[in-house]
Short mmCIF file of C-alpha atoms (C1' of nucleotides) in Angstrom, two decimals:
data_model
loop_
_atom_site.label_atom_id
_atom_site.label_comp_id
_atom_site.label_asym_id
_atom_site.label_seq_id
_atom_site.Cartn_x
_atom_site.Cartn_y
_atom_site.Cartn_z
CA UNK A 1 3.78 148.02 -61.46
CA UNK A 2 3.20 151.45 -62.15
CA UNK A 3 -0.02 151.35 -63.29
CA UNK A 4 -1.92 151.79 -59.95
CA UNK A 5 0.05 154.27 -59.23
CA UNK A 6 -1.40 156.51 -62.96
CA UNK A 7 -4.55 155.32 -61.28
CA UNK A 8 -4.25 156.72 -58.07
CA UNK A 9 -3.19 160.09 -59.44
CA UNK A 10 -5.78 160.29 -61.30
CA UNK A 11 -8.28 159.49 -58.60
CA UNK A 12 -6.52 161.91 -55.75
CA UNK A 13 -8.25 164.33 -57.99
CA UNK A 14 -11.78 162.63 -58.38
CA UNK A 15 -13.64 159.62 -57.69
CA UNK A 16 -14.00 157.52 -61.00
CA UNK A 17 -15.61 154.56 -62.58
CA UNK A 18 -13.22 152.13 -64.82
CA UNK A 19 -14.93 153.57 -67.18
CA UNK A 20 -14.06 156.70 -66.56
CA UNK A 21 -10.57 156.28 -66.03
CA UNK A 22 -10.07 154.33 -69.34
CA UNK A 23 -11.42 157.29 -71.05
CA UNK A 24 -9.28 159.38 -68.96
CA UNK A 25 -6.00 157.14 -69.58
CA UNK A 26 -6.72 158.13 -73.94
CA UNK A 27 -6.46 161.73 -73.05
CA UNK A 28 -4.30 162.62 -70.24
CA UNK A 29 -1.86 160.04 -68.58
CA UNK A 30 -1.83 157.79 -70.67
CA UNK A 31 0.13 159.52 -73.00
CA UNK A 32 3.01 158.63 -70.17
CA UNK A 33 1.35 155.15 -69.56
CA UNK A 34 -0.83 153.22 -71.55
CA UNK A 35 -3.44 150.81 -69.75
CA UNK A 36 -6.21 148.74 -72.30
CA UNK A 37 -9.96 148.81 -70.13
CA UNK A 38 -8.87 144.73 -69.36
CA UNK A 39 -5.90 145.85 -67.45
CA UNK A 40 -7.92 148.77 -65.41
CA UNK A 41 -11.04 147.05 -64.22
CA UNK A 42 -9.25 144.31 -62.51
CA UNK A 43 -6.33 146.43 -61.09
CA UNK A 44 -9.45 148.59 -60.01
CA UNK A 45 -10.76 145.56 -57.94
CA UNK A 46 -7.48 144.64 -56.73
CA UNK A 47 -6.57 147.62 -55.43
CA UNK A 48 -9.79 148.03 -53.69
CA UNK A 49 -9.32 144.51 -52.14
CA UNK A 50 -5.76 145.92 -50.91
CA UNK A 51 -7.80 148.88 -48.88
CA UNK A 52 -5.65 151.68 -51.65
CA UNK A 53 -9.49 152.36 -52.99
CA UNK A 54 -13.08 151.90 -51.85
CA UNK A 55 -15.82 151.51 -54.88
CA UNK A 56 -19.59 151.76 -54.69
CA UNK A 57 -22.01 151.12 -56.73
CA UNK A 58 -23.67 154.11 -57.80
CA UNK A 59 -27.55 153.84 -60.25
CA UNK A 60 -25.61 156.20 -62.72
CA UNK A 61 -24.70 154.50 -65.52
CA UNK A 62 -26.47 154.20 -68.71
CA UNK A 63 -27.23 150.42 -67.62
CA UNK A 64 -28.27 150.01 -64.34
CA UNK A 65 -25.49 151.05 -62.08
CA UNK A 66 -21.59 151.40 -61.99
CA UNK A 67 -18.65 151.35 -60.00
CA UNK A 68 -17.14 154.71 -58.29
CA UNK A 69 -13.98 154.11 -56.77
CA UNK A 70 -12.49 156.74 -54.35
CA UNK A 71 -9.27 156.89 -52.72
CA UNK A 72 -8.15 155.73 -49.33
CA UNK A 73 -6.00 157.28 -47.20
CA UNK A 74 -3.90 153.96 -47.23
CA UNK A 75 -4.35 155.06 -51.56
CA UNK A 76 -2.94 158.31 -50.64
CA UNK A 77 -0.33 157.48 -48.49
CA UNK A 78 0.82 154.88 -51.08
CA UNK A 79 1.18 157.26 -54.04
CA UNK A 80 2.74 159.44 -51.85
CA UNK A 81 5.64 156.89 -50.75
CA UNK A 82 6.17 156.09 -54.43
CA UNK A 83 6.72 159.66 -55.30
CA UNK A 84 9.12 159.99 -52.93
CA UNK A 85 10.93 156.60 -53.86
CA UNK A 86 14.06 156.57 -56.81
CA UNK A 87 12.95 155.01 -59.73
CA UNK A 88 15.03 151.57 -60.47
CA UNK A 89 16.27 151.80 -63.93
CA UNK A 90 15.53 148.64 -65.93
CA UNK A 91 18.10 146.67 -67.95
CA UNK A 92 17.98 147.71 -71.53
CA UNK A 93 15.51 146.39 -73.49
CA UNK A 94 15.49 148.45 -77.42
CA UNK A 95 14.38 146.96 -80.13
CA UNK A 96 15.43 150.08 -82.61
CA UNK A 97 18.81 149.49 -81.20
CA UNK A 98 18.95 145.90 -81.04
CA UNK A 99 17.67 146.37 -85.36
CA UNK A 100 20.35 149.24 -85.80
CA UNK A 101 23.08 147.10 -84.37
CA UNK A 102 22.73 144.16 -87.88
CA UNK A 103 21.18 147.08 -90.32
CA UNK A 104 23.82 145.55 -92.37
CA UNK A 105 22.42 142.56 -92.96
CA UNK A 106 19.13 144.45 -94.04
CA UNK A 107 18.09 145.42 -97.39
CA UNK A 108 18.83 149.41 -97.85
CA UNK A 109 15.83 150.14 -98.62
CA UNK A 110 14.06 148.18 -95.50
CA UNK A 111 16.69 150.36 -93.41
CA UNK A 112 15.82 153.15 -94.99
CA UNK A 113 12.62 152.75 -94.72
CA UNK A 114 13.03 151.78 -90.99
CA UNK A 115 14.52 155.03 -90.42
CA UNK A 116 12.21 157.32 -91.84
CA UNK A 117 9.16 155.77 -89.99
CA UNK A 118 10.82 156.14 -87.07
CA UNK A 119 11.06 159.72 -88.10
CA UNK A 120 7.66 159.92 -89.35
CA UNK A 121 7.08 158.55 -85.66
CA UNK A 122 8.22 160.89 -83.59
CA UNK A 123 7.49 163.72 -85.26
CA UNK A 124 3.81 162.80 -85.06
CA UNK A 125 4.41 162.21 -81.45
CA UNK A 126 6.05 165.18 -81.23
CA UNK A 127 3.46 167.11 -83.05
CA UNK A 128 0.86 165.53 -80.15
CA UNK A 129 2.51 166.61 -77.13
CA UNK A 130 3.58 169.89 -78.22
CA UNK A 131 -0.45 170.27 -78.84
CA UNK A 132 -0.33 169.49 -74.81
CA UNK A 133 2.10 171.72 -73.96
CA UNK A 134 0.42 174.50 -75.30
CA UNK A 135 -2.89 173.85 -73.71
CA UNK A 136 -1.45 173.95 -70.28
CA UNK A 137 1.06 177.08 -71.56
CA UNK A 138 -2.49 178.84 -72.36
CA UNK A 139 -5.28 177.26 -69.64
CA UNK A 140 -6.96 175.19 -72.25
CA UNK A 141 -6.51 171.72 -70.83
CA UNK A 142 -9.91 170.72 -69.14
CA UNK A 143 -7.77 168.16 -67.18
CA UNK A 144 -5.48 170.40 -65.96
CA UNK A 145 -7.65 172.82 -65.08
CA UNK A 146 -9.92 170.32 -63.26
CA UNK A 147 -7.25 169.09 -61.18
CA UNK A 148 -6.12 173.09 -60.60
CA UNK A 149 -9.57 173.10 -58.92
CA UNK A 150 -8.55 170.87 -56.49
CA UNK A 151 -5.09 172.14 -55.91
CA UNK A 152 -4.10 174.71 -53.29
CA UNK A 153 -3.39 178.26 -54.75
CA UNK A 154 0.18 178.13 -53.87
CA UNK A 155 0.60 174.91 -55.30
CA UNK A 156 -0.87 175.56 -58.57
CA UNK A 157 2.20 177.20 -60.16
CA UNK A 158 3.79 173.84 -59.42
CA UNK A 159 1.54 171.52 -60.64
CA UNK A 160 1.30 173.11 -64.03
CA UNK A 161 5.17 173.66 -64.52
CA UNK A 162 5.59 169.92 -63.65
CA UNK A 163 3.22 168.71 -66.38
CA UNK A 164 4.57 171.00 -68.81
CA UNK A 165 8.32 169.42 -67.79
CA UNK A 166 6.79 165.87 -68.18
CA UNK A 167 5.79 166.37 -71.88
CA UNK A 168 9.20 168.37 -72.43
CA UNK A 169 11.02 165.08 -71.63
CA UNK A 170 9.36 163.21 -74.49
CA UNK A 171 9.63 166.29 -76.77
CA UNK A 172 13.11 166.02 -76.37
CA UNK A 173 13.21 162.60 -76.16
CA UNK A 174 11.57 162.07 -79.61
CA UNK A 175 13.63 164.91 -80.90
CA UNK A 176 16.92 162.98 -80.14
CA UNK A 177 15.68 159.85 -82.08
CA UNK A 178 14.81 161.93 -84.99
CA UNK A 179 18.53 163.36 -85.51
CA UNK A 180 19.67 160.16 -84.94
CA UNK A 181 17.43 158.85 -87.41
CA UNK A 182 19.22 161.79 -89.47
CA UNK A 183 21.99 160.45 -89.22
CA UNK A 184 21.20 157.26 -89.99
CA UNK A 185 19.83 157.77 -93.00
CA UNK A 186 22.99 160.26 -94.43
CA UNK A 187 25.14 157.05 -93.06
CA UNK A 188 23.21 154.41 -95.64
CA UNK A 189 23.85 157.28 -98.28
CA UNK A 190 27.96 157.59 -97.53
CA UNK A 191 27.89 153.30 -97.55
CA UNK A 192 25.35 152.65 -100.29
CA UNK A 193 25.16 156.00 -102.35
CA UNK A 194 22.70 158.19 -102.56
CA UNK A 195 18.93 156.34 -103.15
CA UNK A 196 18.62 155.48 -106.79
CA UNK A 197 15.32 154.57 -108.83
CA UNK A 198 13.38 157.21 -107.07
CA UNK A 199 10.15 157.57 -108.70
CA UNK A 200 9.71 161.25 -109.03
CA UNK A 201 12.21 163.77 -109.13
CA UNK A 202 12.77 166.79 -106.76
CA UNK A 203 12.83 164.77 -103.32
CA UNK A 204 14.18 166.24 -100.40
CA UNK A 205 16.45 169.37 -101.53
CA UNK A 206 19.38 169.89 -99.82
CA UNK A 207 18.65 171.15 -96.59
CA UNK A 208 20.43 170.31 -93.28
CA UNK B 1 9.93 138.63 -79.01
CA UNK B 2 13.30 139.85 -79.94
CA UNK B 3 14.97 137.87 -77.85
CA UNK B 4 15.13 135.46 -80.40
CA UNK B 5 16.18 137.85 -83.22
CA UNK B 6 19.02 138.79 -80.70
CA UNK B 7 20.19 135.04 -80.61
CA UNK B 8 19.99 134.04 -83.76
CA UNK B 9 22.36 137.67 -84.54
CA UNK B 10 24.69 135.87 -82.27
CA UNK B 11 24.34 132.93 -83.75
CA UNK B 12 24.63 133.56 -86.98
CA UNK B 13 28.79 134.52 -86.37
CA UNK B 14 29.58 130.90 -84.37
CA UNK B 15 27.46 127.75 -83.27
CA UNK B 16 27.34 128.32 -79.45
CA UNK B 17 25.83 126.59 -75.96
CA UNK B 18 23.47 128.54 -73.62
CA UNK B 19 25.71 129.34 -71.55
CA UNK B 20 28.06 130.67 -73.96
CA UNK B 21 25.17 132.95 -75.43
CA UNK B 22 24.20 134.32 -71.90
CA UNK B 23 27.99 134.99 -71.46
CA UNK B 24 27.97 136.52 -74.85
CA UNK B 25 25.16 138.77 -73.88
CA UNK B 26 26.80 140.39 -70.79
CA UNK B 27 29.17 142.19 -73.13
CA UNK B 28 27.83 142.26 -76.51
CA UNK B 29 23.94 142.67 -77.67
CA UNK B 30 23.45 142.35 -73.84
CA UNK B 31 23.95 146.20 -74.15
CA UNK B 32 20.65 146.36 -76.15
CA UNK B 33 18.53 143.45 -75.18
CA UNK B 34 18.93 142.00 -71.44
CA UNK B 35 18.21 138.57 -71.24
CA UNK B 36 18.62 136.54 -68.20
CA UNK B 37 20.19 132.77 -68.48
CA UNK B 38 16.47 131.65 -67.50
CA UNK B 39 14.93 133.39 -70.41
CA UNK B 40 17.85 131.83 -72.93
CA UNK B 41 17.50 127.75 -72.40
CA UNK B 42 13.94 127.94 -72.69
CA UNK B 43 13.86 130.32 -75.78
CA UNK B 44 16.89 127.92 -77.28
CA UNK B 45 14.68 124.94 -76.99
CA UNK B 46 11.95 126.37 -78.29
CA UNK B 47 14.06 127.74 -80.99
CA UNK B 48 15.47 124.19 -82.17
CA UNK B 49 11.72 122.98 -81.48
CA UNK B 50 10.37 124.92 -84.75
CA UNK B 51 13.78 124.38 -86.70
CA UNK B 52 15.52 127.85 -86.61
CA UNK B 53 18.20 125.85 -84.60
CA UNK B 54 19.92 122.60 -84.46
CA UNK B 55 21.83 121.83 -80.77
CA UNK B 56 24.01 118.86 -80.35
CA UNK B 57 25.50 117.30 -77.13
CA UNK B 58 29.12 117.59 -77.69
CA UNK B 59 31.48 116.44 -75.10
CA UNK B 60 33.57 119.63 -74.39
CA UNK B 61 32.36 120.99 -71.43
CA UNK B 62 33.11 121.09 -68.15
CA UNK B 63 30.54 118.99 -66.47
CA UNK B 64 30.40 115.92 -69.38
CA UNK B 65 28.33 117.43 -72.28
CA UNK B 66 27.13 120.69 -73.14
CA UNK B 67 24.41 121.68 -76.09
CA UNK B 68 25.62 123.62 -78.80
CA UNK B 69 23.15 124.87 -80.80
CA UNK B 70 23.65 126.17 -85.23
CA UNK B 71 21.57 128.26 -87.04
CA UNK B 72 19.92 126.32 -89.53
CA UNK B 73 18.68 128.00 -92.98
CA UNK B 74 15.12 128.26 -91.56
CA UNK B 75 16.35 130.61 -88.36
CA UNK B 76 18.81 132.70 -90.96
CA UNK B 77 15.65 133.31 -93.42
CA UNK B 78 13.79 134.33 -89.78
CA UNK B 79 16.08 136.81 -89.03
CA UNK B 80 16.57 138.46 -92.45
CA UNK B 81 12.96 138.55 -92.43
CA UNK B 82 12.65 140.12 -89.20
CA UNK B 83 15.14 142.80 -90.72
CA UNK B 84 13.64 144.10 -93.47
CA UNK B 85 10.18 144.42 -91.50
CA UNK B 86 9.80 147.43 -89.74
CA UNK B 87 9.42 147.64 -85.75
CA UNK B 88 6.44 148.48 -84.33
CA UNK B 89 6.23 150.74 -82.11
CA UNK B 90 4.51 149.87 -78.53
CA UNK B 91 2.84 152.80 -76.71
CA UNK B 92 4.02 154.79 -74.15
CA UNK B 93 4.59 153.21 -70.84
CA UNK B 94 7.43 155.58 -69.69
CA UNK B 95 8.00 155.41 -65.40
CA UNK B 96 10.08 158.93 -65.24
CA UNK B 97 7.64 160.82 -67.34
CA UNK B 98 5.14 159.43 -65.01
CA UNK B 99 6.57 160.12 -62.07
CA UNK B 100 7.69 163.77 -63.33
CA UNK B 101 4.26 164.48 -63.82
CA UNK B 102 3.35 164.41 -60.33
CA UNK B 103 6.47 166.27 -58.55
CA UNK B 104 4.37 168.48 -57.41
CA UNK B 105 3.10 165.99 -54.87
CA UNK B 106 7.05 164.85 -53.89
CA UNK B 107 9.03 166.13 -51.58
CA UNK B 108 11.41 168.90 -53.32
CA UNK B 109 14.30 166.63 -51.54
CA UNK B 110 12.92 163.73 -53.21
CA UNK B 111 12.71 165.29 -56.85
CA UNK B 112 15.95 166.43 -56.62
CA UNK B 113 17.88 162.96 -55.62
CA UNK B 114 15.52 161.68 -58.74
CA UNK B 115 16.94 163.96 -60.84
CA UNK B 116 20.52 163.35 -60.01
CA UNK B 117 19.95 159.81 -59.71
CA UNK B 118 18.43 160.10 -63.14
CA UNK B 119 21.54 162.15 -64.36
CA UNK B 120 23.89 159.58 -62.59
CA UNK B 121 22.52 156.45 -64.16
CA UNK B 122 23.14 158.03 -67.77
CA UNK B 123 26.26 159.70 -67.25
CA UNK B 124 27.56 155.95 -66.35
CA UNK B 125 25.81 154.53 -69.71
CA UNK B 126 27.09 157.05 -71.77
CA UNK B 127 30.83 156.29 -69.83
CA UNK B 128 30.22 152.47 -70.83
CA UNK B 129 29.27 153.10 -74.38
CA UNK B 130 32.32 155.44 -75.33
CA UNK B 131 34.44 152.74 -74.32
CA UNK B 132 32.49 150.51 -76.58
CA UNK B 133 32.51 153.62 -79.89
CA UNK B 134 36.38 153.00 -78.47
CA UNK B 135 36.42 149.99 -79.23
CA UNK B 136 34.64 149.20 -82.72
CA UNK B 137 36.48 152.59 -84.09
CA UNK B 138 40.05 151.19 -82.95
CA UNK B 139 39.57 147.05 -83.96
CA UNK B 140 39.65 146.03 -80.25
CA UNK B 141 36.70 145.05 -79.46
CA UNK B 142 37.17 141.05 -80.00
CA UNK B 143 33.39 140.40 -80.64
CA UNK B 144 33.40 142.91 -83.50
CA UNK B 145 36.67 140.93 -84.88
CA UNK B 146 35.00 137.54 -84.55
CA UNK B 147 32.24 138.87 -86.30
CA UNK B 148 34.11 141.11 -89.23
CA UNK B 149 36.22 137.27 -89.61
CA UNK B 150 32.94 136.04 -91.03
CA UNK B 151 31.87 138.86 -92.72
CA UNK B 152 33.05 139.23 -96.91
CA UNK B 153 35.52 142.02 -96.85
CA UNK B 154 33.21 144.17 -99.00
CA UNK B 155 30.50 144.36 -96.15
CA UNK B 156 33.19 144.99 -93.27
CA UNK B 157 33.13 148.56 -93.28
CA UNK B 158 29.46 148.39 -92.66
CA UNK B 159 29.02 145.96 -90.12
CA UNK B 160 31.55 148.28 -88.29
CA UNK B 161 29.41 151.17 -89.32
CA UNK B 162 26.13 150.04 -88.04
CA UNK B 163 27.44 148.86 -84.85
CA UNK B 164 29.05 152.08 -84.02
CA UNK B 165 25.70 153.61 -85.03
CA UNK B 166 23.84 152.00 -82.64
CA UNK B 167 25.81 153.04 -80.05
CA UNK B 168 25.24 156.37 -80.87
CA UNK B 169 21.93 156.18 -80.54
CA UNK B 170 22.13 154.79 -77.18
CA UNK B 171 24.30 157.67 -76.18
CA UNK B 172 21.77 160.35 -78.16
CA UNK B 173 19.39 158.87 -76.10
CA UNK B 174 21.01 159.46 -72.56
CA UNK B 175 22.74 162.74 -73.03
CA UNK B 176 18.68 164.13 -74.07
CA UNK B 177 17.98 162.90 -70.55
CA UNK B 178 20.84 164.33 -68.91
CA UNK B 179 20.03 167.80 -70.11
CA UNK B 180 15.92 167.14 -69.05
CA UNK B 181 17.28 166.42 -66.21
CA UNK B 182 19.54 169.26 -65.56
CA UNK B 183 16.47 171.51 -66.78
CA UNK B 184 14.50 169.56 -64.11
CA UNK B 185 16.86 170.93 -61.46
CA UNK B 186 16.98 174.49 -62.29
CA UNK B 187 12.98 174.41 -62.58
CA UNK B 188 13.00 173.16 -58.77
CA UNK B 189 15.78 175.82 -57.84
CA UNK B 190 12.91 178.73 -59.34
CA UNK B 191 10.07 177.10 -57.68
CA UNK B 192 10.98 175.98 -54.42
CA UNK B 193 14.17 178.04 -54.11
CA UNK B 194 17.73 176.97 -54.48
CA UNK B 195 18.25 174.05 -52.30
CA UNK B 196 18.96 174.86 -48.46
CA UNK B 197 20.65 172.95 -45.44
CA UNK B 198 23.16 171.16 -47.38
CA UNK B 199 25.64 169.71 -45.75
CA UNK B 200 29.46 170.99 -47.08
CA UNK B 201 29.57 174.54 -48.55
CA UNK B 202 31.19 174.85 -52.17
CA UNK B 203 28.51 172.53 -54.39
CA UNK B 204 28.50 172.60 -57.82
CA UNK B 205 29.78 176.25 -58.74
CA UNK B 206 27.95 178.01 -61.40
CA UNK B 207 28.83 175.52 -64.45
CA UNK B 208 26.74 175.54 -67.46
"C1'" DG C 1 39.72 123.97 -48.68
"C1'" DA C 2 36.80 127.65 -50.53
"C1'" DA C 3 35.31 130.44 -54.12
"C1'" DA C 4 34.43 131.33 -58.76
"C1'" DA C 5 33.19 129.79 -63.15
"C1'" DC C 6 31.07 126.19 -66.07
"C1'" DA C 7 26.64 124.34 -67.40
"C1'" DT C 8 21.64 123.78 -67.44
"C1'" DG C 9 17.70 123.93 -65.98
"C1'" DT C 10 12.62 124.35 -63.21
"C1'" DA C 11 8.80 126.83 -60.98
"C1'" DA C 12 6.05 130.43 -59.34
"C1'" DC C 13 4.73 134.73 -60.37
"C1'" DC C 14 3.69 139.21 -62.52
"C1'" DG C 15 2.49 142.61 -65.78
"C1'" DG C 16 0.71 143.18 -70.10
"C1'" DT C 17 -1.72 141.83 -74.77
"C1'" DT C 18 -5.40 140.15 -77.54
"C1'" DA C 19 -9.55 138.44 -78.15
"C1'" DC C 20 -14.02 137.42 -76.76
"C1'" DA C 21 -18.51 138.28 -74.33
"C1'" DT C 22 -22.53 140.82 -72.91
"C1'" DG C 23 -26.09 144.03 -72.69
"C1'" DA C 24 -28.16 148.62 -72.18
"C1'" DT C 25 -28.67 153.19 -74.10
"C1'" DT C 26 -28.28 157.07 -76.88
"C1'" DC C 27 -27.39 159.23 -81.15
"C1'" DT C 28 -27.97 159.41 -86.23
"C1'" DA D 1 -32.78 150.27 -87.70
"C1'" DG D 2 -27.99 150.43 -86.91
"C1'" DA D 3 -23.84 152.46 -85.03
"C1'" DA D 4 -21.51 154.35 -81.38
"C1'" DT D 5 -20.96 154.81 -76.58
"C1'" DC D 6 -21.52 153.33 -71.87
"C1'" DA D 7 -20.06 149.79 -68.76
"C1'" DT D 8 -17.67 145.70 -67.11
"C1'" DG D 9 -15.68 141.95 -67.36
"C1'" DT D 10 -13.15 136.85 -68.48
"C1'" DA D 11 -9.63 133.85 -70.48
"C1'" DA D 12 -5.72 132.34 -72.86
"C1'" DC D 13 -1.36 133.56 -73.72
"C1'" DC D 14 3.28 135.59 -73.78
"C1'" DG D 15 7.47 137.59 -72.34
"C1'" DG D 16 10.08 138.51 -68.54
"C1'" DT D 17 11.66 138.30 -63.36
"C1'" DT D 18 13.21 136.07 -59.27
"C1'" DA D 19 14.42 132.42 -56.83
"C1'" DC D 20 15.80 127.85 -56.33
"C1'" DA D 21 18.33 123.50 -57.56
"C1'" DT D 22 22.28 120.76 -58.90
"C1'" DG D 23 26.74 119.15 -59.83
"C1'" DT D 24 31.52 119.70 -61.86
"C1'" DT D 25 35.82 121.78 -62.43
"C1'" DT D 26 39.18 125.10 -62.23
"C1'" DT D 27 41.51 128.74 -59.79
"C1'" DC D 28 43.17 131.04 -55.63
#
DNA sequence: GAAAACATGTAACCGGTTACATGATTCT
DNA sequence: AGAATCATGTAACCGGTTACATGTTTTC
C-alpha cells in the first residue's frame, strides 16, 4: 500500500514517465521501497484512474511517444494525509528469527554460515547507504539537490536532515543485526567449539 | 513460504490439529511468524497434499472429530533442508524509513506522535520478550519444556540456547529503533524548536 | 441464558513476484 | 551486427488479510 505513496513523492518533485520512475526507484527511494517496472506502470494507471495523477502522452520517447504523469492536487493532498497518519505496525513476520529460533537442529556449519552472510549482508548494505549519507552530508546527490530546487529556502535545511535521518535508521538498523550476528556466531563456538578443519590457517585473529 | 517451515517446527515436538497449531502460534513461534487460523487449514492441507504431513480424524474434540495432523519423514527431511539453506534476503520495502524520508512535508506534531508511537510500540515488544528471555532462562516457559522432553539430553542446552538467542535478536532489533527514534526527536526539537503548547508543564525532564 | 472457547473452514481481495512479450533506438 | 537502453505492458501465481459462516460445548 505504500507504494503510491514512494510514487507520489517522487512526482511532487517532477512529472515522470514509468520509465522514469523505475529508474528513479534503483537510485533513490527505492533503497526504502523496492517496486519491479510491472508493479509501477499499472499502479501508474491506477492512480491516474483514481484522479491522484494525470498522464499525457508526450512524442518524447525514443519510440514514438510516452507517458508523463503529473500530480493532482487530490495526489498532493493524499500524500500529505498519509504523512500525517501513524504508521500501523504489522504482526511479525522474520524469517532470520523464525531460522535462529531451531539453529539447533541445523548443521554448524549451515548456521555458521547463515550468520556470516547475514553479516556479509549488512555490511554491504551498510557500506551503500553510508555512500548516501555522505553525498547529501557534502551536496553530491543529484536527487537531492534536484528536489532542493524545488524546495523553499527555509525548508531546505529540513529536507536534507530528514533524508540523512532516513538512511541513519537502516545504518543502525543493519548495524544491530551484525552484533547480533556476533554474537551468534561466538554462541555456536561456546556450544560446538571453536570451527575445526579450517582450510588455511591465520583466520580471524582475536579481535573483539 | 515459511509458514510452513514454522509448522512443521511445531510439529515436529507433538502431532497437533489446526486449531491447536493456531493456538500454539499466539504464544510460541507466533512471536516470529504471524499466521492467521485462515492461512493454517489451507497451508495444513496442502501440506498433507504433497506428503510432509499425515492428519487423521480422531474423535477427541469438542464438536465430534477434529484433524490431527504428524510429520511424516518427507516434511522432517523438508525442514532440515530448509535449515541448512541460507535465507534470502528480500529487498527493502521498509514503511518508517519511507515515511521518515519525507518529514519534512509532515506536520512537526505529526512526526513527533510517529516517533513516540514508534518508541511505544517497541518499548512494549521488548517488555513482552524479556518475559519470554524470563522464561527459557528459568525452565518456565511450558512450550520450551514440551519441547526440551523430546529433545536427547545432549542437545538440550542448545535448543535452550538458540531460542533465547532469537529473542535477543528481536530485542537488538527494537532497542536500535528506540534510540533512532529518540535521535528523531531531538533532530525535530533543533529544527523546528522544542515542542510548544503542550498541555501539563513538567514533561519528560532532561533524561538521557 | 449468554459468552467464551473449541473447531474448521470458504471467499473475495490485495500487494507483490516472476516470467514473458514487444518493438524502437542508440551505442559499441 | 549485436547489445544495451528506452518504453510499456500482460498474465499466472503466491502469500497474506479480512470478513463471513457454522455449529458445539464448556464456563460464568
Amino acid at each position: 500500500m505504500s507504494l503510491r505513496y514512494a510514487l507520489l513523492a517522487v512526482l511532487e518533485v517532477d512529472a515522470m514517465s514509468g520509465y522514469d520512475l523505475y529508474k528513479h526507484f534503483e537510485s533513490s527511494v527505492g533503497h526504502v521501497w523496492y517496486a519491479p517496472d510491472s508493479q509501477i506502470y499499472p499502479e501508474l494507471r491506477k492512480m491516474e484512474h483514481e484522479g491522484l495523477l494525470e498522464g499525457e502522452d508526450v512524442p518524447g520517447g525514443r519510440s514514438g511517444t510516452k507517458r508523463r504523469y503529473h500530480i493532482t492536487e487530490a495526489g498532493k493532498e493524499a500524500f500529505a494525509a498519509w504523512m500525517n497518519t501513524p504508521i500501523a505496525y504489522q504482526r511479525e513476520r522474520d524469517p532470520v528469527r523464525l531460522h535462529a529460533t531451531y539453529m539447533e537442529t541445523a548443521e554448524p556449519s549451515a548456521a555458521r554460515a547463515q550468520l556470516r552472510a547475514h553479516i556479509g549482508h549488512h555490511s554491504e548494505q551498510i557500506r551503500q547507504w553510508e555512500e548516501i549519507v555522505h553525498q547529501i552530508d557534502s551536496g553530491t546527490s543529484a536527487i537531492l539537490n534536484r528536489r532542493l530546487e524545488k524546495t523553499a529556502p527555509e525548508d531546505q535545511e529540513r529536507t536534507q536532515a530528514f533524508k540523512r535521518y532516513a538512511y541513519e535508521g537502516l545504518i543502525i538498523r543493519s548495524e544491530a543485526e551484525i552484533s547480533w550476528a556476533h554474537r551468534g556466531l561466538r554462541l555456536l563456538d561456546r556450544l560446538y567449539g571453536p570451527e575445526t578443519g579450517g582450510m588455511t590457517q591465520g583466520g580471524p585473529s582475536a579481535a573483539s
